[in-house]
CSV table of C-alpha atoms in Angstrom, one decimal:
chain,number,residue,atom,x,y,z
T,1,UNK,CA,6.7,-29.4,-1.8
T,2,UNK,CA,10.0,-29.9,0.1
T,3,UNK,CA,10.3,-29.3,3.8
T,4,UNK,CA,11.8,-25.8,3.4
T,5,UNK,CA,9.0,-24.6,1.2
T,6,UNK,CA,6.4,-26.3,3.4
T,7,UNK,CA,7.7,-24.4,6.4
T,8,UNK,CA,7.8,-21.2,4.5
T,9,UNK,CA,4.2,-21.6,3.4
T,10,UNK,CA,2.9,-22.1,7.0
T,11,UNK,CA,1.3,-19.0,8.6
T,12,UNK,CA,-0.1,-17.7,11.8
T,13,UNK,CA,-3.7,-16.5,11.9
T,14,UNK,CA,-3.7,-13.5,14.2
T,15,UNK,CA,-6.8,-11.7,15.4
T,16,UNK,CA,-6.9,-8.2,13.9
T,17,UNK,CA,-7.3,-6.5,17.2
T,18,UNK,CA,-4.3,-8.3,18.7
T,19,UNK,CA,-2.2,-7.5,15.6
T,20,UNK,CA,-3.2,-3.9,15.8
T,21,UNK,CA,-2.2,-3.7,19.5
T,22,UNK,CA,1.2,-5.2,18.7
T,23,UNK,CA,1.9,-2.8,15.9
T,24,UNK,CA,1.0,0.1,18.1
T,25,UNK,CA,3.3,-1.2,20.8
T,26,UNK,CA,6.2,-1.5,18.4
T,27,UNK,CA,6.0,2.1,17.3
T,28,UNK,CA,5.3,3.6,20.7
T,29,UNK,CA,8.5,1.7,21.8
T,30,UNK,CA,10.4,3.2,18.9
T,31,UNK,CA,9.3,6.7,19.9
T,32,UNK,CA,6.0,7.5,18.1
T,33,UNK,CA,3.4,9.5,19.9
T,34,UNK,CA,0.3,7.3,20.7
T,35,UNK,CA,-1.8,8.9,17.9
T,36,UNK,CA,1.0,8.3,15.3
T,37,UNK,CA,1.3,4.6,16.4
T,38,UNK,CA,-2.4,4.2,16.2
T,39,UNK,CA,-2.6,5.6,12.6
T,40,UNK,CA,0.2,3.4,11.5
T,41,UNK,CA,-1.4,0.4,13.0
T,42,UNK,CA,-4.8,1.3,11.5
T,43,UNK,CA,-3.3,1.5,8.0
T,44,UNK,CA,-1.1,-1.6,8.1
T,45,UNK,CA,-3.7,-3.9,9.6
T,46,UNK,CA,-6.4,-2.6,7.4
T,47,UNK,CA,-4.2,-3.4,4.4
T,48,UNK,CA,-3.8,-7.0,5.6
T,49,UNK,CA,-7.6,-7.2,6.3
T,50,UNK,CA,-8.3,-6.2,2.7
T,51,UNK,CA,-5.9,-8.9,1.3
T,52,UNK,CA,-3.1,-6.5,0.4
T,53,UNK,CA,-0.4,-8.2,2.5
T,54,UNK,CA,2.2,-6.4,0.4
T,55,UNK,CA,1.3,-3.2,2.2
T,56,UNK,CA,0.5,-4.6,5.6
T,57,UNK,CA,2.4,-5.5,8.7
T,58,UNK,CA,5.2,-7.0,6.6
T,59,UNK,CA,6.4,-3.5,6.0
T,60,UNK,CA,7.4,-3.0,9.6
T,61,UNK,CA,11.0,-4.4,9.2
T,62,UNK,CA,11.7,-2.0,6.4
T,63,UNK,CA,10.2,0.9,8.3
T,64,UNK,CA,12.4,0.1,11.3
T,65,UNK,CA,15.5,-0.2,9.1
T,66,UNK,CA,14.6,3.2,7.6
T,67,UNK,CA,14.3,4.7,11.1
T,68,UNK,CA,17.7,3.3,12.1
T,69,UNK,CA,19.2,4.8,9.0
T,70,UNK,CA,17.9,8.2,10.0
T,71,UNK,CA,15.5,8.4,7.0
T,72,UNK,CA,12.0,7.9,8.5
T,73,UNK,CA,11.2,10.8,10.8
T,74,UNK,CA,8.8,10.1,13.7
T,75,UNK,CA,6.1,12.5,14.9
T,76,UNK,CA,6.1,14.6,11.8
T,77,UNK,CA,2.9,16.3,10.5
T,78,UNK,CA,1.6,17.5,7.2
T,79,UNK,CA,3.0,21.0,6.5
T,80,UNK,CA,1.1,23.2,4.1
T,81,UNK,CA,3.7,25.1,2.2
T,82,UNK,CA,1.4,26.7,-0.3
T,83,UNK,CA,-2.4,27.4,0.0
T,84,UNK,CA,-3.9,28.6,-3.2
T,85,UNK,CA,-7.5,28.0,-2.2
T,86,UNK,CA,-8.6,25.0,-4.2
T,87,UNK,CA,-5.0,23.8,-4.5
T,88,UNK,CA,-2.8,22.8,-1.5
T,89,UNK,CA,0.8,21.8,-1.5
T,90,UNK,CA,1.9,19.7,1.4
T,91,UNK,CA,5.4,18.7,2.6
T,92,UNK,CA,5.7,15.4,4.3
T,93,UNK,CA,9.2,15.8,5.7
T,94,UNK,CA,9.8,12.0,5.5
T,95,UNK,CA,7.2,11.6,8.2
T,96,UNK,CA,5.1,8.4,8.4
T,97,UNK,CA,2.9,8.4,5.3
T,98,UNK,CA,0.2,6.9,7.4
T,99,UNK,CA,0.1,10.2,9.3
T,100,UNK,CA,1.0,12.9,6.8
T,101,UNK,CA,-1.3,11.4,4.0
T,102,UNK,CA,-4.2,11.1,6.5
T,103,UNK,CA,-3.7,14.8,7.5
T,104,UNK,CA,-3.3,15.9,3.8
T,105,UNK,CA,-6.6,14.1,2.9
T,106,UNK,CA,-8.3,15.7,5.9
T,107,UNK,CA,-7.2,19.1,4.6
T,108,UNK,CA,-8.3,18.3,1.1
T,109,UNK,CA,-11.7,17.0,2.2
T,110,UNK,CA,-12.4,20.1,4.2
T,111,UNK,CA,-11.5,22.3,1.3
T,112,UNK,CA,-13.4,20.3,-1.3
T,113,UNK,CA,-16.5,20.3,0.9
T,114,UNK,CA,-16.3,24.1,1.0
T,115,UNK,CA,-15.3,24.8,-2.6
T,116,UNK,CA,-16.5,21.8,-4.4
T,117,UNK,CA,-13.0,20.8,-5.6
T,118,UNK,CA,-9.5,20.6,-4.2
T,119,UNK,CA,-6.2,19.3,-5.6
T,120,UNK,CA,-3.6,18.3,-3.0
T,121,UNK,CA,0.0,17.8,-3.9
T,122,UNK,CA,1.8,15.8,-1.2
T,123,UNK,CA,5.5,15.5,-1.5
T,124,UNK,CA,8.3,13.9,0.5
T,125,UNK,CA,6.2,11.5,2.5
T,126,UNK,CA,7.7,8.3,3.9
T,127,UNK,CA,5.7,5.3,2.3
T,128,UNK,CA,2.0,6.2,2.2
T,129,UNK,CA,1.1,2.5,1.8
T,130,UNK,CA,-2.1,1.3,0.2
T,131,UNK,CA,-3.6,4.2,-1.7
T,132,UNK,CA,-7.1,2.8,-1.5
T,133,UNK,CA,-7.0,3.7,2.2
T,134,UNK,CA,-6.9,7.4,1.3
T,135,UNK,CA,-9.5,7.1,-1.4
T,136,UNK,CA,-11.8,5.4,1.1
T,137,UNK,CA,-11.1,8.3,3.5
T,138,UNK,CA,-12.5,10.7,0.9
T,139,UNK,CA,-15.4,8.4,0.0
T,140,UNK,CA,-16.5,8.3,3.6
T,141,UNK,CA,-16.9,12.1,3.4
T,142,UNK,CA,-19.1,11.6,0.3
T,143,UNK,CA,-16.3,12.8,-2.1
T,144,UNK,CA,-15.0,11.4,-5.4
T,145,UNK,CA,-11.2,11.3,-5.6
T,146,UNK,CA,-8.4,10.1,-7.8
T,147,UNK,CA,-4.7,9.8,-7.0
T,148,UNK,CA,-1.5,9.6,-8.9
T,149,UNK,CA,1.5,8.4,-6.9
T,150,UNK,CA,5.2,7.9,-7.6
T,151,UNK,CA,7.9,6.1,-5.7
T,152,UNK,CA,10.6,8.7,-6.0
T,153,UNK,CA,14.2,7.6,-6.7
T,154,UNK,CA,13.5,3.9,-6.2
T,155,UNK,CA,13.2,2.2,-9.6
T,156,UNK,CA,11.9,-1.4,-9.6
T,157,UNK,CA,10.0,-1.6,-12.9
T,158,UNK,CA,11.3,-2.0,-16.4
T,159,UNK,CA,9.8,0.4,-19.0
T,160,UNK,CA,7.9,-1.2,-21.9
T,161,UNK,CA,10.6,-2.5,-24.2
T,162,UNK,CA,13.3,-2.1,-21.6
T,163,UNK,CA,15.5,-4.7,-19.8
T,164,UNK,CA,16.3,-3.0,-16.5
T,165,UNK,CA,14.5,-1.1,-13.7
T,166,UNK,CA,13.8,2.5,-14.4
T,167,UNK,CA,10.5,3.5,-12.8
T,168,UNK,CA,8.6,2.9,-9.5
T,169,UNK,CA,5.6,0.7,-9.0
T,170,UNK,CA,3.6,4.1,-9.2
T,171,UNK,CA,0.1,3.3,-8.0
T,172,UNK,CA,-3.1,4.8,-9.4
T,173,UNK,CA,-6.3,5.0,-7.4
T,174,UNK,CA,-9.9,6.3,-7.9
T,175,UNK,CA,-13.0,6.1,-5.7
T,176,UNK,CA,-16.7,6.9,-6.2
T,177,UNK,CA,-18.9,7.1,-3.1
T,178,UNK,CA,-22.3,5.3,-3.1
T,179,UNK,CA,-25.4,5.9,-1.0
T,180,UNK,CA,-26.3,2.9,1.0
T,181,UNK,CA,-23.5,0.7,-0.2
T,182,UNK,CA,-19.7,0.7,0.0
T,183,UNK,CA,-17.8,2.9,-2.5
T,184,UNK,CA,-16.4,1.8,-5.7
T,185,UNK,CA,-12.6,1.7,-5.2
T,186,UNK,CA,-10.1,1.1,-7.9
T,187,UNK,CA,-6.5,0.8,-6.6
T,188,UNK,CA,-3.5,-0.8,-8.4
T,189,UNK,CA,0.2,-0.6,-8.9
T,190,UNK,CA,1.1,0.1,-12.5
T,191,UNK,CA,3.6,-2.8,-12.3
T,192,UNK,CA,2.3,-6.3,-13.1
T,193,UNK,CA,2.5,-7.1,-9.4
T,194,UNK,CA,3.4,-4.9,-6.4
T,195,UNK,CA,7.0,-5.2,-5.2
T,196,UNK,CA,5.6,-6.3,-1.8
T,197,UNK,CA,3.8,-9.2,-3.5
T,198,UNK,CA,7.2,-10.4,-4.7
T,199,UNK,CA,8.5,-10.0,-1.1
T,200,UNK,CA,5.5,-12.0,0.2
T,201,UNK,CA,6.0,-14.8,-2.4
T,202,UNK,CA,9.7,-14.9,-1.5
T,203,UNK,CA,9.0,-15.3,2.2
T,204,UNK,CA,6.4,-18.0,1.5
T,205,UNK,CA,8.6,-20.0,-0.9
T,206,UNK,CA,6.2,-19.4,-3.8
T,207,UNK,CA,6.7,-18.4,-7.4
T,208,UNK,CA,5.3,-15.3,-9.1
T,209,UNK,CA,2.9,-15.4,-12.1
T,210,UNK,CA,4.3,-15.7,-15.6
T,211,UNK,CA,4.9,-12.3,-17.2
T,212,UNK,CA,5.5,-10.3,-13.9
T,213,UNK,CA,9.3,-10.5,-13.6
T,214,UNK,CA,12.5,-10.4,-15.6
T,215,UNK,CA,16.0,-11.3,-14.3
T,216,UNK,CA,19.1,-9.0,-14.4
T,217,UNK,CA,19.7,-10.0,-18.0
T,218,UNK,CA,16.1,-9.1,-19.1
T,219,UNK,CA,14.9,-12.7,-19.3
T,220,UNK,CA,11.4,-13.7,-18.1
T,221,UNK,CA,11.4,-15.2,-14.6
T,222,UNK,CA,8.9,-16.6,-12.1
T,223,UNK,CA,11.4,-16.6,-9.2
T,224,UNK,CA,10.8,-13.7,-6.7
T,225,UNK,CA,14.4,-14.0,-5.6
T,226,UNK,CA,15.3,-11.9,-8.7
T,227,UNK,CA,13.8,-8.9,-6.8
T,228,UNK,CA,15.3,-9.9,-3.4
T,229,UNK,CA,18.8,-11.2,-4.1
T,230,UNK,CA,21.6,-9.7,-6.2
T,231,UNK,CA,22.0,-9.4,-9.1
T,232,UNK,CA,18.6,-7.8,-9.2
T,233,UNK,CA,16.0,-8.1,-11.9
T,234,UNK,CA,12.9,-6.0,-12.5
T,235,UNK,CA,9.1,-6.0,-12.3
T,236,UNK,CA,7.3,-5.8,-15.5
T,237,UNK,CA,4.7,-3.0,-16.3
T,238,UNK,CA,1.1,-4.0,-16.1
T,239,UNK,CA,-0.6,-4.3,-19.5
T,240,UNK,CA,2.5,-3.7,-21.5
T,241,UNK,CA,2.7,-0.2,-23.1
T,242,UNK,CA,-0.6,0.9,-21.4
T,243,UNK,CA,0.6,0.2,-17.9
T,244,UNK,CA,3.9,1.8,-18.7
T,245,UNK,CA,2.2,4.9,-20.0
T,246,UNK,CA,0.1,5.2,-16.9
T,247,UNK,CA,3.1,4.7,-14.7
T,248,UNK,CA,4.9,7.5,-16.5
T,249,UNK,CA,2.0,9.9,-16.0
T,250,UNK,CA,1.9,8.9,-12.3
T,251,UNK,CA,5.6,9.7,-12.1
T,252,UNK,CA,5.1,13.2,-13.6
T,253,UNK,CA,1.8,14.1,-11.9
T,254,UNK,CA,2.8,12.6,-8.5
T,255,UNK,CA,6.4,13.6,-8.5
T,256,UNK,CA,6.8,16.7,-10.6
T,257,UNK,CA,3.5,18.5,-10.1
T,258,UNK,CA,3.5,18.0,-6.3
T,259,UNK,CA,6.8,19.9,-6.2
T,260,UNK,CA,8.6,16.7,-5.2
T,261,UNK,CA,10.9,14.8,-7.5
T,262,UNK,CA,10.9,12.1,-10.2
T,263,UNK,CA,13.1,9.1,-10.6
T,264,UNK,CA,16.3,9.7,-12.7
T,265,UNK,CA,20.0,9.4,-12.5
T,266,UNK,CA,20.3,12.4,-10.1
T,267,UNK,CA,17.6,11.3,-7.7
T,268,UNK,CA,18.4,7.6,-7.1
T,269,UNK,CA,18.6,6.6,-3.4
T,270,UNK,CA,20.0,3.5,-1.8
T,271,UNK,CA,18.4,3.3,1.6
T,272,UNK,CA,15.5,1.5,3.2
T,273,UNK,CA,13.3,4.5,2.9
T,274,UNK,CA,10.4,4.6,0.5
T,275,UNK,CA,9.5,8.2,-0.5
T,276,UNK,CA,6.2,8.9,-2.1
T,277,UNK,CA,4.7,11.9,-3.8
T,278,UNK,CA,1.0,12.0,-4.6
T,279,UNK,CA,-1.3,14.3,-6.5
T,280,UNK,CA,-4.9,13.9,-5.3
T,281,UNK,CA,-7.9,15.5,-6.9
T,282,UNK,CA,-10.9,15.5,-4.5
T,283,UNK,CA,-14.4,16.4,-5.8
T,284,UNK,CA,-17.7,17.0,-4.2
T,285,UNK,CA,-20.2,15.4,-6.7
T,286,UNK,CA,-22.9,17.9,-5.4
T,287,UNK,CA,-20.8,20.7,-7.0
T,288,UNK,CA,-21.6,19.3,-10.5
T,289,UNK,CA,-24.9,19.4,-12.2
T,290,UNK,CA,-25.3,15.6,-11.9
T,291,UNK,CA,-28.2,14.8,-9.6
T,292,UNK,CA,-28.5,11.3,-11.0
T,293,UNK,CA,-24.9,10.4,-10.7
T,294,UNK,CA,-25.4,7.9,-7.9
T,295,UNK,CA,-28.3,6.2,-9.6
T,296,UNK,CA,-26.5,6.1,-12.9
T,297,UNK,CA,-23.5,4.5,-11.3
T,298,UNK,CA,-25.6,1.9,-9.5
T,299,UNK,CA,-27.5,1.1,-12.8
T,300,UNK,CA,-24.2,0.6,-14.6
T,301,UNK,CA,-22.8,-1.7,-11.8
T,302,UNK,CA,-26.0,-3.8,-11.8
T,303,UNK,CA,-25.9,-4.0,-15.6
T,304,UNK,CA,-22.3,-5.2,-15.7
T,305,UNK,CA,-22.8,-7.8,-12.9
T,306,UNK,CA,-25.8,-9.3,-14.7
T,307,UNK,CA,-23.6,-10.5,-17.5
T,308,UNK,CA,-23.6,-14.3,-17.9
T,309,UNK,CA,-20.7,-15.8,-16.1
T,310,UNK,CA,-17.7,-17.1,-18.0
T,311,UNK,CA,-16.6,-20.7,-17.4
T,312,UNK,CA,-14.8,-21.0,-14.1
T,313,UNK,CA,-16.2,-17.7,-12.7
T,314,UNK,CA,-18.6,-17.7,-9.7
T,315,UNK,CA,-19.4,-14.0,-9.7
T,316,UNK,CA,-18.5,-10.6,-11.2
T,317,UNK,CA,-16.9,-8.2,-8.7
T,318,UNK,CA,-17.3,-4.4,-8.8
T,319,UNK,CA,-14.2,-2.4,-8.0
T,320,UNK,CA,-13.6,-2.7,-4.2
T,321,UNK,CA,-15.8,-5.8,-3.7
T,322,UNK,CA,-12.9,-8.3,-3.4
T,323,UNK,CA,-11.4,-6.3,-0.6
T,324,UNK,CA,-14.8,-6.2,1.2
T,325,UNK,CA,-15.1,-9.9,1.0
T,326,UNK,CA,-11.6,-10.5,2.2
T,327,UNK,CA,-12.1,-8.0,5.1
T,328,UNK,CA,-15.1,-10.0,6.3
T,329,UNK,CA,-13.3,-13.3,6.0
T,330,UNK,CA,-10.1,-12.2,7.7
T,331,UNK,CA,-12.0,-10.2,10.3
T,332,UNK,CA,-13.6,-13.5,11.4
T,333,UNK,CA,-10.7,-16.0,10.9
T,334,UNK,CA,-7.7,-13.7,11.6
T,335,UNK,CA,-5.0,-12.2,9.5
T,336,UNK,CA,-2.5,-14.7,8.0
T,337,UNK,CA,1.1,-13.9,8.5
T,338,UNK,CA,3.7,-16.3,7.2
T,339,UNK,CA,6.3,-17.5,9.6
T,340,UNK,CA,9.2,-15.9,7.8
T,341,UNK,CA,7.5,-12.5,7.9
T,342,UNK,CA,6.4,-13.0,11.5
T,343,UNK,CA,10.1,-13.6,12.5
T,344,UNK,CA,11.1,-10.5,10.6
T,345,UNK,CA,8.5,-8.5,12.5
T,346,UNK,CA,9.7,-9.9,15.8
T,347,UNK,CA,13.3,-9.0,14.9
T,348,UNK,CA,12.2,-5.5,14.0
T,349,UNK,CA,10.4,-5.1,17.3
T,350,UNK,CA,13.7,-6.0,19.0
T,351,UNK,CA,15.5,-3.4,16.9
T,352,UNK,CA,12.9,-0.8,17.9
T,353,UNK,CA,13.9,-1.3,21.6
T,354,UNK,CA,11.1,-3.6,22.8
T,355,UNK,CA,12.2,-5.8,25.7
T,356,UNK,CA,12.7,-9.5,24.8
T,357,UNK,CA,10.1,-10.5,27.4
T,358,UNK,CA,7.5,-8.3,25.8
T,359,UNK,CA,8.3,-9.7,22.4
T,360,UNK,CA,8.0,-13.2,23.6
T,361,UNK,CA,4.6,-12.4,25.3
T,362,UNK,CA,3.3,-10.9,22.0
T,363,UNK,CA,4.5,-13.9,20.1
T,364,UNK,CA,2.9,-16.4,22.4
T,365,UNK,CA,-0.4,-14.4,22.2
T,366,UNK,CA,-0.2,-14.4,18.4
T,367,UNK,CA,0.4,-18.1,18.2
T,368,UNK,CA,-2.6,-18.9,20.5
T,369,UNK,CA,-4.8,-16.4,18.6
T,370,UNK,CA,-5.9,-18.6,15.7
T,371,UNK,CA,-3.0,-21.1,15.5
T,372,UNK,CA,-0.5,-22.1,12.8
T,373,UNK,CA,-1.8,-23.3,9.4
């Protein structure tokens, strides 16, 4: 590895509490109310703790750029524009997704607990981040949920058989609560990798896996710069035609059914904003005639995990277990942030209006937290 790549691959290990406090401070400096800054910090740091650095604190520079462009709107709240009982339509108003999605899920949880079921259409939210966060919010209330999300007007992924970017990374997520154990949580982008993972690889001087990217001429590539430097390439859909098909349904369900919009020639945007629409279906399992649902789910998981291990495998993970293991490890050892991303965050803190002396103090504290590795 050359000196440039060696430097890029180095990272800080920052205690989660210290990182959370810094994120809060950045957004309070930018103008967020304390509760908004807290919810944003909760979500971003939790994403890093679970190993999803693509949706963690590395998003701060893009959020600050969106704010400076007049796109991200601070101190906005979920606005219920239609209440049909078991169906709620919520406008996000380009407010922080970490706030409006939290509030939309709170409304849906309350309604599903009362009625047994609630569908929530959230539209026009500024980046709602890691969707598993919202499924976990529902699971903590004992509720099943599944979520279809689109990234409106911001194509990054080539369709199956196509050679340029036409659709978003369009996540799908589902969660099933369990008694006495963490919930089962399935959460993935319908692209072969999330866009943020290409950004992380680019900052770290690493390559991306084979089959995840194509360049601007439609040729396979393992260089993340095709997503970061012009002329731009595209992400590939996960699982070929199957991932593309699911991405298309996320686009329609999340974008169209929520009352938001889908990605097409008339909706393309060229700003730093990330606009998400999400259709969430939240279900109280007690409303169904399924008294053994939890036991049956547990029996299935135990059956699957008892399979003889394939060569090179040390264990079989149920959905959500890799994140739990990562959360424990990073909670103890600190959150890794590569030096390029850390400098981008410090620059964003400056752009938010934070005094240079405060930024230097935060940076010194981070470097002394767990060191550089």
